[in-house]
Structures are given as structure tokens and as C-alpha cells.
Short mmCIF file of C-alpha atoms and ligand atoms in Angstrom, two decimals:
data_model
loop_
_atom_site.label_atom_id
_atom_site.label_comp_id
_atom_site.label_asym_id
_atom_site.label_seq_id
_atom_site.Cartn_x
_atom_site.Cartn_y
_atom_site.Cartn_z
CA MET A 12 31.72 93.62 74.28
CA ARG A 13 30.92 96.84 72.35
CA GLN A 14 33.25 98.41 75.16
CA ILE A 15 35.98 96.13 75.09
CA ILE A 16 36.30 96.90 71.12
CA LEU A 17 35.80 100.21 71.77
CA LEU A 18 39.06 100.17 74.39
CA ILE A 19 40.74 97.68 71.86
CA ILE A 20 40.45 100.35 69.29
CA ILE A 21 41.43 103.70 71.61
CA GLY A 22 44.48 101.34 72.36
CA MET A 23 45.03 100.98 68.55
CA TRP A 24 45.35 104.46 68.00
CA ALA A 25 46.62 105.28 71.20
CA ALA A 26 50.52 102.92 70.27
CA THR A 27 49.53 104.47 66.51
CA SER A 28 49.85 107.20 67.43
CA ILE A 29 52.74 108.45 69.99
CA ALA A 30 56.11 107.69 67.97
CA GLN A 31 59.39 106.13 69.35
CA ASN A 32 62.27 108.22 69.46
CA LYS A 33 65.68 107.38 70.59
CA VAL A 34 69.18 109.65 72.14
CA VAL A 35 72.16 108.53 73.42
CA ALA A 36 73.52 112.04 75.28
CA HIS A 37 77.34 110.90 76.11
CA ALA A 38 78.14 113.37 79.34
CA ASP A 39 81.38 111.99 79.46
CA ALA A 40 82.47 114.09 76.45
CA ALA A 41 81.07 117.64 76.70
CA LYS A 42 84.29 119.44 75.98
CA THR A 43 82.38 122.82 73.54
CA GLN A 44 81.30 125.53 75.40
CA ILE A 45 77.83 126.47 73.93
CA SER A 46 78.49 130.29 74.59
CA LYS A 47 75.71 132.65 75.98
CA HIS A 48 75.73 134.80 72.37
CA ILE A 49 74.66 132.54 70.89
CA TYR A 50 71.14 133.85 72.84
CA GLY A 51 71.60 137.23 70.79
CA HIS A 52 68.81 139.86 69.71
CA PHE A 53 68.61 141.96 67.29
CA ALA A 54 66.83 145.40 66.16
CA GLU A 55 66.48 147.87 63.77
CA HIS A 56 65.00 151.21 62.86
CA LEU A 57 62.03 149.27 60.91
CA GLY A 58 57.88 150.13 61.78
CA ARG A 59 57.51 149.96 65.77
CA VAL A 60 60.81 148.45 66.85
CA ILE A 61 62.99 151.65 68.48
CA TYR A 62 60.76 154.06 68.32
CA ASP A 63 57.80 152.58 70.71
CA GLY A 64 58.16 149.35 71.27
CA ILE A 65 61.74 149.91 72.98
CA TYR A 66 61.48 154.22 73.02
CA VAL A 67 59.52 156.00 73.72
CA GLY A 68 61.10 159.19 74.83
CA ASP A 69 61.79 160.47 77.56
CA ASP A 70 59.35 164.01 78.02
CA ASN A 71 55.18 163.58 77.37
CA THR A 72 54.93 159.73 77.68
CA LYS A 73 52.68 157.87 80.51
CA ILE A 74 54.99 154.94 79.50
CA PRO A 75 57.22 154.02 82.53
CA ASN A 76 60.35 154.06 81.03
CA THR A 77 63.92 155.32 82.15
CA ASP A 78 66.69 157.64 80.05
CA GLY A 79 63.07 157.00 77.03
CA VAL A 80 63.96 153.28 77.27
CA ARG A 81 59.84 151.40 78.11
CA ASN A 82 61.14 149.83 81.36
CA ASP A 83 58.63 146.52 80.80
CA VAL A 84 60.97 145.90 78.00
CA ILE A 85 63.88 145.79 79.63
CA THR A 86 62.94 143.92 82.53
CA ALA A 87 61.89 141.37 80.32
CA LEU A 88 64.75 141.28 78.26
CA LYS A 89 67.08 141.35 81.45
CA ASP A 90 64.88 137.63 82.69
CA LEU A 91 65.61 136.25 78.88
CA ASN A 92 69.53 137.14 80.19
CA ILE A 93 69.69 138.74 76.43
CA PRO A 94 73.63 138.48 75.91
CA ASN A 95 74.21 140.88 72.78
CA LEU A 96 71.73 143.15 70.90
CA ARG A 97 72.98 144.00 67.17
CA TRP A 98 71.99 147.60 65.85
CA PRO A 99 71.02 149.63 63.98
CA GLY A 100 70.39 147.61 60.70
CA GLY A 101 69.90 145.67 59.07
CA CYS A 102 69.65 147.31 55.04
CA PHE A 103 69.10 150.28 57.31
CA ALA A 104 72.65 150.65 58.63
CA ASP A 105 73.61 150.29 54.89
CA THR A 106 72.33 153.83 54.83
CA TYR A 107 73.82 155.05 58.30
CA HIS A 108 74.88 157.57 59.44
CA TRP A 109 75.87 157.53 63.08
CA LYS A 110 77.08 161.39 63.44
CA GLU A 111 73.26 162.31 63.15
CA ALA A 112 72.77 160.80 65.75
CA ILE A 113 74.76 162.41 68.46
CA GLY A 114 74.63 165.20 70.73
CA PRO A 115 71.83 167.83 72.06
CA LYS A 116 68.28 166.02 70.63
CA GLY A 117 67.01 169.14 69.29
CA GLU A 118 69.98 169.77 67.36
CA ARG A 119 69.88 165.80 65.82
CA ILE A 120 69.58 165.45 62.04
CA PRO A 121 66.41 164.39 60.90
CA ILE A 122 66.39 161.13 58.19
CA GLU A 123 64.37 159.54 55.68
CA ASN A 124 64.25 155.94 57.15
CA LEU A 125 65.67 154.50 52.88
CA SER A 126 64.81 151.11 53.56
CA TRP A 127 61.94 150.68 55.41
CA GLY A 128 58.96 153.20 54.11
CA ASN A 129 60.18 156.74 53.68
CA TYR A 130 58.93 158.18 56.91
CA ARG A 131 60.89 160.62 58.76
CA GLU A 132 62.96 159.84 62.00
CA ASP A 133 63.69 162.28 64.41
CA ASN A 134 67.62 160.16 65.54
CA SER A 135 66.83 161.09 69.02
CA PHE A 136 67.60 156.89 69.60
CA GLY A 137 71.60 156.57 68.39
CA THR A 138 74.77 156.08 69.64
CA HIS A 139 74.28 157.21 73.09
CA GLU A 140 71.20 155.98 73.71
CA PHE A 141 72.12 152.54 72.60
CA LEU A 142 74.97 151.28 74.18
CA ASN A 143 73.80 153.54 77.36
CA LEU A 144 70.53 150.59 77.25
CA CYS A 145 73.31 147.92 76.56
CA GLU A 146 74.88 148.99 79.37
CA LEU A 147 71.38 149.16 81.52
CA LEU A 148 70.40 145.38 80.15
CA GLY A 149 73.85 144.40 80.72
CA ALA A 150 74.26 143.36 76.93
CA GLU A 151 76.97 143.75 74.96
CA PRO A 152 76.60 146.07 71.71
CA TYR A 153 76.93 144.57 68.48
CA LEU A 154 77.32 147.59 65.97
CA ALA A 155 76.73 146.85 61.57
CA VAL A 156 78.49 149.75 60.31
CA ASN A 157 77.31 151.31 56.93
CA MET A 158 79.89 150.45 54.15
CA ASN A 159 77.26 151.29 51.48
CA SER A 160 76.86 154.64 51.75
CA GLY A 161 79.42 155.21 53.85
CA THR A 162 82.68 155.58 54.34
CA VAL A 163 85.93 154.20 55.17
CA GLN A 164 86.96 157.20 57.54
CA GLU A 165 83.39 157.24 59.13
CA ALA A 166 83.54 153.97 60.67
CA VAL A 167 86.54 154.10 61.95
CA GLU A 168 85.72 157.48 63.29
CA TRP A 169 82.73 155.42 65.00
CA VAL A 170 85.56 153.07 66.68
CA GLN A 171 87.60 155.72 68.30
CA TYR A 172 84.16 158.00 69.45
CA VAL A 173 83.05 155.05 71.45
CA ASN A 174 86.41 152.88 72.43
CA HIS A 175 89.34 154.79 71.99
CA ALA A 176 90.29 156.94 75.25
CA ASN A 177 89.73 160.77 76.73
CA GLY A 178 91.59 163.65 75.40
CA THR A 179 93.09 161.39 72.15
CA SER A 180 91.11 163.54 69.54
CA HIS A 181 88.55 165.86 69.52
CA LEU A 182 86.68 162.74 68.84
CA THR A 183 86.93 161.58 72.52
CA ASP A 184 86.59 165.22 73.01
CA LEU A 185 82.47 165.17 71.69
CA ARG A 186 82.38 162.50 73.41
CA GLU A 187 82.87 163.86 76.83
CA LYS A 188 80.37 167.07 75.82
CA ASN A 189 77.97 164.54 74.74
CA GLY A 190 78.04 163.46 78.06
CA ARG A 191 79.66 160.12 78.04
CA ASN A 192 83.14 160.23 80.03
CA LYS A 193 84.48 156.90 79.47
CA PRO A 194 84.63 154.97 76.60
CA TRP A 195 82.13 152.43 76.29
CA ARG A 196 84.66 149.57 74.51
CA VAL A 197 82.37 147.63 71.77
CA THR A 198 83.75 144.34 71.45
CA TYR A 199 81.73 143.10 68.14
CA TRP A 200 81.79 145.30 64.57
CA GLY A 201 79.71 144.80 61.73
CA ILE A 202 81.57 145.11 58.00
CA GLY A 203 78.79 145.85 55.73
CA ASN A 204 75.02 144.17 55.69
CA GLU A 205 73.90 141.88 53.40
CA SER A 206 76.75 143.47 50.88
CA TRP A 207 75.34 141.30 48.05
CA ASP A 208 71.94 143.03 48.38
CA CYS A 209 70.33 146.19 50.40
CA GLY A 210 74.04 146.58 51.67
CA GLY A 211 75.24 147.39 47.47
CA HIS A 212 74.57 144.66 45.36
CA MET A 213 78.89 143.75 45.73
CA THR A 214 80.61 140.73 43.94
CA ALA A 215 82.75 138.39 46.81
CA ASP A 216 86.03 139.68 45.16
CA TYR A 217 84.28 143.12 44.99
CA TYR A 218 83.15 143.00 48.75
CA VAL A 219 86.39 141.22 49.93
CA ASN A 220 88.61 144.10 48.68
CA LEU A 221 86.63 146.62 50.40
CA TYR A 222 86.46 144.36 53.81
CA LYS A 223 89.91 144.51 54.32
CA ARG A 224 89.66 148.37 53.55
CA TYR A 225 87.65 148.89 57.01
CA ALA A 226 88.62 145.84 58.80
CA THR A 227 92.03 147.40 58.58
CA ALA A 228 91.62 151.37 59.21
CA MET A 229 89.39 150.36 62.03
CA THR A 230 91.84 148.76 64.39
CA ASN A 231 95.57 149.55 64.49
CA TYR A 232 98.42 147.69 65.47
CA TYR A 233 98.34 149.38 69.25
CA ASN A 234 94.67 148.72 69.74
CA SER A 235 93.40 145.83 67.79
CA GLU A 236 93.71 143.60 69.84
CA GLY A 237 90.18 143.47 71.61
CA LEU A 238 87.92 144.12 68.04
CA PHE A 239 85.89 141.47 67.12
CA ARG A 240 85.36 142.18 63.68
CA ILE A 241 82.51 140.51 61.82
CA ALA A 242 82.41 139.92 57.16
CA VAL A 243 79.26 139.50 55.77
CA GLY A 244 78.19 135.84 54.92
CA PRO A 245 76.37 134.66 52.50
CA GLY A 246 72.05 135.18 53.24
CA PHE A 247 71.23 132.16 51.03
CA PRO A 248 73.28 129.29 49.60
CA ASP A 249 76.04 130.64 48.38
CA TYR A 250 79.23 129.20 49.13
CA ASN A 251 80.89 130.22 46.71
CA TRP A 252 80.99 133.95 48.92
CA THR A 253 82.04 132.08 52.11
CA GLU A 254 84.82 130.48 50.36
CA THR A 255 85.90 133.77 48.88
CA ILE A 256 86.12 135.66 51.84
CA MET A 257 87.74 132.53 53.56
CA ARG A 258 90.68 132.29 51.56
CA GLU A 259 90.66 135.88 50.49
CA ILE A 260 90.66 137.53 54.31
CA PRO A 261 94.21 137.21 56.28
CA ASP A 262 93.52 135.45 59.80
CA ARG A 263 94.34 138.49 61.44
CA ARG A 264 91.67 140.93 60.23
CA ILE A 265 88.56 138.61 61.02
CA GLU A 266 86.72 137.01 64.01
CA GLY A 267 83.73 136.21 62.38
CA LEU A 268 81.40 135.55 59.72
CA SER A 269 77.83 136.27 58.93
CA ILE A 270 75.08 134.27 57.74
CA HIS A 271 70.65 134.88 57.62
CA HIS A 272 68.33 132.80 56.85
CA TYR A 273 65.22 133.33 57.26
CA ALA A 274 62.44 130.78 58.02
CA VAL A 275 59.95 132.29 54.69
CA ASN A 276 58.40 131.10 51.83
CA TRP A 277 59.08 134.30 49.31
CA GLU A 278 57.24 132.51 46.41
CA HIS A 279 53.81 132.22 49.07
CA ARG A 280 54.01 134.80 52.33
CA SER A 281 50.84 134.16 54.24
CA SER A 282 49.36 135.38 57.59
CA SER A 283 51.28 134.87 60.86
CA TYR A 284 48.75 133.41 62.69
CA GLU A 285 45.82 131.86 60.15
CA PHE A 286 47.81 129.38 58.16
CA THR A 287 46.75 125.11 56.40
CA ASP A 288 48.65 122.79 57.68
CA GLU A 289 51.09 122.37 54.35
CA GLU A 290 51.66 126.71 55.47
CA TYR A 291 53.26 124.59 58.86
CA PHE A 292 54.88 122.24 57.00
CA MET A 293 56.55 124.37 54.77
CA ILE A 294 57.38 126.78 57.15
CA MET A 295 59.07 123.88 59.04
CA GLU A 296 61.16 122.68 56.51
CA LYS A 297 62.39 126.32 55.63
CA ALA A 298 63.53 126.64 59.79
CA TRP A 299 65.45 123.11 59.33
CA PHE A 300 66.86 123.85 56.35
CA MET A 301 69.71 126.49 59.33
CA GLU A 302 70.75 122.63 59.90
CA GLU A 303 72.34 122.39 56.35
CA PHE A 304 73.22 125.84 55.93
CA ILE A 305 75.50 125.30 58.94
CA THR A 306 77.01 122.13 57.83
CA LYS A 307 77.93 123.32 54.16
CA ASN A 308 79.63 126.39 55.71
CA ASP A 309 81.16 125.52 58.51
CA GLU A 310 82.42 122.53 56.02
CA VAL A 311 83.84 125.43 53.74
CA MET A 312 85.22 127.09 56.73
CA ASN A 313 87.05 124.18 57.83
CA LYS A 314 89.00 124.10 54.79
CA TYR A 315 90.73 127.33 55.41
CA ASP A 316 89.98 127.53 59.43
CA PRO A 317 90.21 123.69 60.68
CA ASP A 318 90.98 124.76 63.86
CA LYS A 319 87.72 126.94 64.14
CA ARG A 320 89.18 130.59 65.05
CA VAL A 321 86.85 131.94 62.92
CA ALA A 322 82.98 132.52 64.54
CA LEU A 323 80.18 131.99 63.01
CA ILE A 324 77.60 134.21 63.10
CA VAL A 325 73.49 133.42 62.48
CA ASP A 326 72.99 137.07 63.36
CA GLU A 327 69.52 137.64 61.20
CA TRP A 328 67.28 134.67 61.67
CA GLY A 329 63.89 134.12 63.08
CA GLY A 330 59.85 133.98 60.81
CA TRP A 331 58.76 135.84 58.11
CA TYR A 332 55.07 135.80 57.16
CA ASP A 333 52.81 138.30 55.27
CA PRO A 334 52.41 141.71 58.07
CA ASP A 335 49.53 142.20 60.12
CA PRO A 336 48.40 145.48 59.65
CA ARG A 337 46.67 145.77 62.69
CA GLY A 338 50.91 145.67 64.46
CA ASN A 339 51.07 149.58 62.85
CA GLY A 340 54.35 149.09 62.02
CA ALA A 341 56.41 147.75 58.74
CA LEU A 342 57.58 143.98 59.12
CA TYR A 343 55.03 143.55 61.86
CA GLN A 344 53.04 139.68 63.03
CA GLN A 345 51.52 138.08 65.10
CA ASN A 346 53.96 134.94 66.91
CA THR A 347 52.04 131.83 67.36
CA ILE A 348 53.03 128.12 68.28
CA ARG A 349 55.06 127.41 65.28
CA ASP A 350 56.97 130.06 65.92
CA ALA A 351 57.97 128.39 69.01
CA MET A 352 58.61 125.20 66.98
CA ILE A 353 61.19 127.10 64.74
CA ALA A 354 62.97 129.00 68.27
CA GLY A 355 63.16 125.35 69.97
CA ILE A 356 64.67 123.57 66.30
CA THR A 357 67.16 126.42 65.25
CA LEU A 358 68.78 126.99 69.18
CA ASN A 359 68.97 122.98 69.61
CA ILE A 360 71.07 123.33 65.71
CA PHE A 361 73.04 126.03 67.29
CA ASN A 362 74.04 124.32 70.32
CA ASN A 363 74.98 121.08 68.75
CA HIS A 364 76.87 123.52 65.88
CA ALA A 365 78.46 124.83 69.30
CA ASP A 366 82.24 124.48 68.10
CA ARG A 367 82.13 127.09 64.92
CA VAL A 368 78.27 129.06 65.85
CA ARG A 369 79.38 131.42 68.10
CA MET A 370 76.67 134.04 68.61
CA ALA A 371 73.21 134.13 66.61
CA ASN A 372 70.79 137.20 66.41
CA LEU A 373 66.75 136.13 66.45
CA ALA A 374 65.11 139.19 63.95
CA GLN A 375 63.73 140.93 65.45
CA THR A 376 63.31 142.43 69.19
CA VAL A 377 60.15 144.03 69.29
CA ASN A 378 56.97 144.19 67.07
CA ALA A 379 59.04 143.16 64.04
CA LEU A 380 59.23 139.05 62.26
CA GLN A 381 60.30 136.66 64.81
CA SER A 382 59.39 139.36 67.78
CA VAL A 383 59.63 137.95 71.14
CA ILE A 384 57.94 140.93 72.17
CA LEU A 385 55.41 143.22 71.47
CA THR A 386 53.88 146.11 72.39
CA LYS A 387 50.61 148.20 72.08
CA ASP A 388 50.76 151.32 73.52
CA GLU A 389 51.31 150.74 77.35
CA LYS A 390 50.40 146.97 76.80
CA MET A 391 53.45 144.67 76.37
CA ILE A 392 52.81 141.03 75.82
CA LEU A 393 55.13 138.15 75.44
CA THR A 394 55.22 136.01 72.48
CA PRO A 395 56.17 132.06 72.17
CA THR A 396 59.32 132.98 71.69
CA TYR A 397 60.38 134.49 73.83
CA HIS A 398 59.05 131.60 76.29
CA VAL A 399 61.41 129.62 74.43
CA MET A 400 63.76 131.80 75.08
CA GLU A 401 63.33 131.69 78.82
CA MET A 402 63.27 127.66 78.44
CA TYR A 403 66.34 127.33 76.65
CA LYS A 404 68.79 130.04 78.78
CA VAL A 405 69.77 127.51 80.65
CA HIS A 406 72.36 126.38 78.20
CA GLN A 407 74.06 129.55 78.05
CA ASP A 408 77.74 128.92 78.65
CA ALA A 409 77.19 125.40 79.15
CA MET A 410 78.58 122.80 78.19
CA LEU A 411 77.36 120.44 74.79
CA VAL A 412 76.23 117.03 75.83
CA PRO A 413 77.28 115.24 72.46
CA LEU A 414 74.18 113.47 71.64
CA GLU A 415 73.21 110.70 68.93
CA ILE A 416 69.27 111.44 68.01
CA LYS A 417 66.95 108.74 66.21
CA SER A 418 64.06 110.45 65.32
CA LYS A 419 60.96 109.81 63.76
CA ASP A 420 59.61 111.51 61.05
CA PHE A 421 57.10 114.65 61.07
CA VAL A 422 55.09 113.11 57.55
CA GLN A 423 52.91 115.11 55.07
CA GLY A 424 52.29 113.56 51.62
CA ASP A 425 55.50 112.23 49.94
CA LYS A 426 57.43 114.98 52.35
CA LYS A 427 59.24 113.95 55.93
CA LEU A 428 61.27 115.95 58.33
CA GLN A 429 63.17 115.51 61.52
CA ALA A 430 59.79 115.35 63.66
CA VAL A 431 62.34 115.42 67.69
CA SER A 432 65.21 117.95 67.83
CA VAL A 433 67.25 117.40 70.92
CA SER A 434 70.62 119.60 72.68
CA ALA A 435 71.53 118.80 76.09
CA SER A 436 74.65 120.44 77.86
CA LYS A 437 75.81 120.67 81.46
CA ASP A 438 76.05 123.26 83.63
CA ALA A 439 79.15 124.75 85.58
CA SER A 440 77.12 123.32 88.99
CA GLY A 441 76.81 119.77 87.30
CA LYS A 442 73.11 120.19 86.01
CA MET A 443 72.13 118.77 83.52
CA HIS A 444 69.35 120.17 80.61
CA ILE A 445 67.76 119.06 77.87
CA SER A 446 65.75 120.79 75.55
CA LEU A 447 63.58 119.08 73.05
CA THR A 448 60.87 120.32 70.60
CA ASN A 449 58.48 117.71 68.68
CA ILE A 450 57.33 119.20 65.64
CA ASP A 451 54.70 117.55 64.01
CA ASN A 452 51.10 119.19 64.53
CA GLN A 453 49.00 115.64 64.99
CA THR A 454 51.88 112.95 67.17
CA GLY A 455 53.02 112.96 70.16
CA GLN A 456 56.32 111.50 70.99
CA LYS A 457 58.00 108.85 73.30
CA VAL A 458 61.99 109.81 73.60
CA ASP A 459 63.91 107.26 75.20
CA ILE A 460 67.41 109.13 76.33
CA SER A 461 70.52 106.49 77.78
CA LEU A 462 73.02 108.64 79.54
CA ASN A 463 76.58 108.09 79.78
CA GLY A 464 78.65 109.34 82.33
CA PHE A 465 75.75 110.60 84.42
CA LYS A 466 73.70 109.05 86.82
CA ALA A 467 70.26 111.21 86.52
CA LYS A 468 68.62 111.18 90.67
CA ASN A 469 66.31 113.45 88.91
CA VAL A 470 64.40 115.42 86.80
CA SER A 471 61.70 117.82 86.24
CA GLY A 472 60.93 119.80 83.32
CA ARG A 473 59.22 122.77 82.15
CA ILE A 474 56.93 122.61 78.37
CA LEU A 475 55.36 125.33 75.91
CA THR A 476 52.46 123.82 73.84
CA SER A 477 48.77 124.61 73.43
CA GLN A 478 45.73 123.16 71.07
CA LYS A 479 46.69 123.98 67.60
CA VAL A 480 49.85 126.01 65.94
CA GLN A 481 47.72 129.31 64.89
CA ASP A 482 47.71 129.39 68.97
CA HIS A 483 49.48 133.08 70.49
CA ASN A 484 49.33 135.17 72.79
CA THR A 485 47.30 138.82 72.49
CA PHE A 486 47.26 141.71 74.32
CA ASP A 487 43.39 141.06 75.59
CA ASN A 488 44.42 136.85 76.99
CA PRO A 489 48.71 137.27 77.01
CA ALA A 490 48.91 134.04 78.89
CA LYS A 491 47.49 131.71 76.72
CA VAL A 492 50.39 130.16 75.81
CA THR A 493 52.80 130.11 78.58
CA PRO A 494 55.06 127.25 80.15
CA LYS A 495 53.62 125.01 82.80
CA LYS A 496 54.63 122.27 84.94
CA PHE A 497 56.31 118.96 82.79
CA ASP A 498 55.36 115.86 84.41
CA GLY A 499 56.21 113.84 81.36
CA ALA A 500 59.79 112.76 82.17
CA LYS A 501 61.15 109.50 84.54
CA ILE A 502 63.35 108.06 85.11
CA LYS A 503 64.25 104.92 84.53
CA GLY A 504 67.67 103.06 84.79
CA ASN A 505 70.55 104.83 82.94
CA SER A 506 67.78 106.29 81.15
CA VAL A 507 65.09 108.86 81.12
CA MET A 508 61.68 108.36 79.03
CA VAL A 509 60.29 110.95 78.05
CA ASN A 510 56.43 111.63 76.85
CA MET A 511 55.71 114.78 73.95
CA PRO A 512 52.78 115.87 73.05
CA PRO A 513 52.54 117.32 70.12
CA ILE A 514 53.55 120.43 69.04
CA SER A 515 55.86 121.44 72.60
CA VAL A 516 58.93 122.71 73.32
CA VAL A 517 59.94 120.51 76.38
CA VAL A 518 63.43 122.07 78.83
CA LEU A 519 64.75 119.36 81.46
CA GLU A 520 66.92 119.42 84.15
CA LEU A 521 68.47 116.29 85.75
CA ALA A 522 70.62 116.03 88.88
CA GLU A 523 73.07 113.22 89.91
O1 AHR B 613 65.58 141.77 59.35
C1 AHR B 613 64.65 142.43 58.01
C2 AHR B 613 66.10 142.90 56.85
O2 AHR B 613 66.22 141.30 56.49
C3 AHR B 613 67.13 143.55 57.04
O3 AHR B 613 67.20 144.65 57.75
C4 AHR B 613 68.06 142.84 55.94
O4 AHR B 613 69.20 142.69 56.75
C5 AHR B 613 67.28 141.61 56.16
O5 AHR B 613 66.94 141.56 54.40
#
């Protein structure tokens, strides 16, 4: 009798701790391409991001490298199909003078990193090293122009130095002399960075006028084709800034508008790997704010650009916590399953807004903020965020499948958030991929996905999860959190039934 009662209690518990969610996938209405550039990265001269994390120099190092760049990092980034890399900052870009970091290494001008700790940099990693790295990775470079302490002339000359044909000027002669014969042809140019803050504390009106000078001079009537100019947008809900940009900059002078949003609690930044349930919920709230931030910016942009010609570029995003001193570098932090949750929901938000969001850059690639890679001397680990980016890469350049989503709530006290986030796409070979993230750290989720316009015969998948939301990989235990085969999805008629554990990211592949 006691056993029967126990079974009934377990049955009741199971029924209440597994929630029901409903998704309808309209595969027959897939019209928008998810730009691969949504899966881009950002590497700034900050702490151990560039020096040590990416670049170890070509002499006196035991770390295997190609032209000074760590081979392990190159391999890991290639495996992500890294589509683009933003550089040299961030706030660092707002004081960067590119000419100080070209030419023979011994003749480069050492500088003080004014944004991130006033330490000396020898400028051994400059324009050539960065653009050659992008070529090696097969990634598009995205250069951020110094609009704060720099000049219009400096920006114009940077464009000439990296993009113009041989023999055009003393700048292209100099490029040749420095060992690069053909131009790199850089498409993406950020005009300023956070101009409302470290980029000059400007007003929107002042920025717009300055932007027009840069955007006009960096291009001209003969070669403006092909340059993708990205204006600074807001980094907090200042929709008036967006309105000013969209109203004042003529159509022919802007291709993208950037926004920044971090999942951070500025009043109370806590540890990246030791945190409470309350702190976890608060960060999830901040991560979900991305949905509102994109939607509201898009609404403003629609007033002036209903055809969505100007792209929204989220060129800084990620979780931001207290620095972890063990990492020995500014903004170094650990990366747990909590970060995998941020990545899972944020990338789903970007996919679902693919008609407007056409590029994004996770901050930052190695050893700072929500990194995909952490390094310690010759060791390297891949973080839970890396694994989410790798699992989601199937969406790159695929066609977005519109979804209707009815999700259960993730509740804490009197607050609630959407527990399950989903996006889906159909790739060139006709396969459909569905990525799902369950941020609830107590409750598993049953998700019933009905398929319109897709007759699934086969489903397979991978899952990233762990026992505790604080779980992470370390240099001693680098594979604690890694993707595994997922057996929790079954086809039933025209639906796929998915059974997700708490704090999990699942990516399914469906074939007809
Ligand atoms: O990514 C770190 C910093 O965050 C960047 O330098 C700046 O643009 C932002 O405030």
C-alpha cells in the first residue's frame, strides 16, 4: 500500500514538474534568410583578449601558432564557421590610431591602453595582423573607426590603405612596402562606438552631423558601392537616438545601425560562477529584454525605412558579471550554463527578427565577458556559450521558418518570464532545424511542435545541459559541459514531441 501511495505521489510530482508548451512551425511560409553574420564575434584590445588570447607573437613562444596567432584558437573559431569579427573595439577603438600599428614591428609606436587599465601595448597586433587573421579564418573583418580622438582624414586614409587598388596613392604604396600587395577589401565599417558614452559623450544631433562627414568622406561617387557603413545606435532604451539617426541620415549614406545590449545588473554585479537563483532570474530578465529592445528599435526604423533596407546590427551583446581575478585580465569571467541560456534565447531572438537584424557580435571572443574560448598559457577550453554557437550554426544563411509560440512561464516570486524560446529554419538541402532553450532551472518542458508544410520522417538532435546552472568547464575538467546526443524528440503524425530537461538547449534536425 505504501508503495502504491509513493507511486501516486511520484506520478503527481512528474505531472506538475513537466510543463506543456505549444509551437506551430510554418515551413511553407519561409521567406526571410537568416544572415550568417548574426553569428559574428567581437575582439577588443582589452585584458587578455588579443595579446595572449589570440596573438602570442611569432618568436619566443611555445604555443603553436600561425603568424603569431594561436592555432588552437584558429581551429576552434573555424569550427564555428565564424562569419565576421569586429575589431579593435569597443571603447579602445575610440582612442585608436591605426597608423601607429603598421610597418616593421620594431618601429611601431607603443601606446597606453587608455580604456582598459592604462597598460602599455606594443602595437604588434595591428591592421595587417587583424586582416590576415580574418582571411585565415574565412571571416569578414568589421573595422570600428575612431570618431572620438581620431579625425575624418585618418578614417578616409584607413579605407584607402586597406581597400584601394595598388598604385592609387602613397597609402597603397605604403601597404605594398609593408608586405601586402593586394587590397583586403573590407566591407563593414563602424563609424564610431558608443558615441553617447566612451566614444565622446555626444548628443544624437551632434553625432548625426559628424557621422555624415565621415560617411561621405570615407566613400565617394566612384567607390562607395560595397562599403557597409554602420552608425552608432543606442545602448539603452533611448529610442530618440534611433529616431534622430533614421530621420537625419540620407538613405544613401547608411547601411546599418548598431545597438548594444548586455545581460548585466549594473547595480549589483555578482560572480560569474557563484550566484543565487535570484541573480540567475535577474540575468534572464535582462537577456529577454533583447526582444523588446529590438522590437522597439525596429518600430522606429520602420517609420523611415519600411522596406528594411538599413540593417539592425547588435554589435555587442552577452552576459557581464564581476571579473574573475583568476583569469588575470580585465573583464575576464567564467562561463556557465547560465551563459548558454543567454546565448540560446538571444540567438533565437535574432533569428526570429532576421528581417531587420542582419549582423551581431558576441562580446567577446576570448578571455573577456561572454567568451566562447578561455585560455591559460598553452591550454584552451571551449565554454558552454561556444557549444551553443556551434549547435546553432545550422541556422547560418538558412531560411527562417515563422513560428507561433505558446510557452509556459518561468516564475520567481511575483515575476515571470517566457520559459521556452524557439527558432527554426530550413537549409539549402531542405532539412529543418529547430533550436529550443528552456531557461527554467526547476522544471522540464514538454514542447509540442506542429509542422505546417513539412512532412518530417526523421528527427535527430543534440542537447547541452548540466545538473546546476553554475556548472562550467575548467582547465582541469574541460568537458564537463558539452553537447550530447538527444533522444527526447519523437515524431507523432504531423508533430514533433520534445521533452526538455531544466536548463537545456536542444537543436533538432528534421528530414522529410
Ligand atoms: O565590451 C566591453 C565594452 O562594452 C566595450 O568596449 C564598449 O563598447 C562597451 O561599453
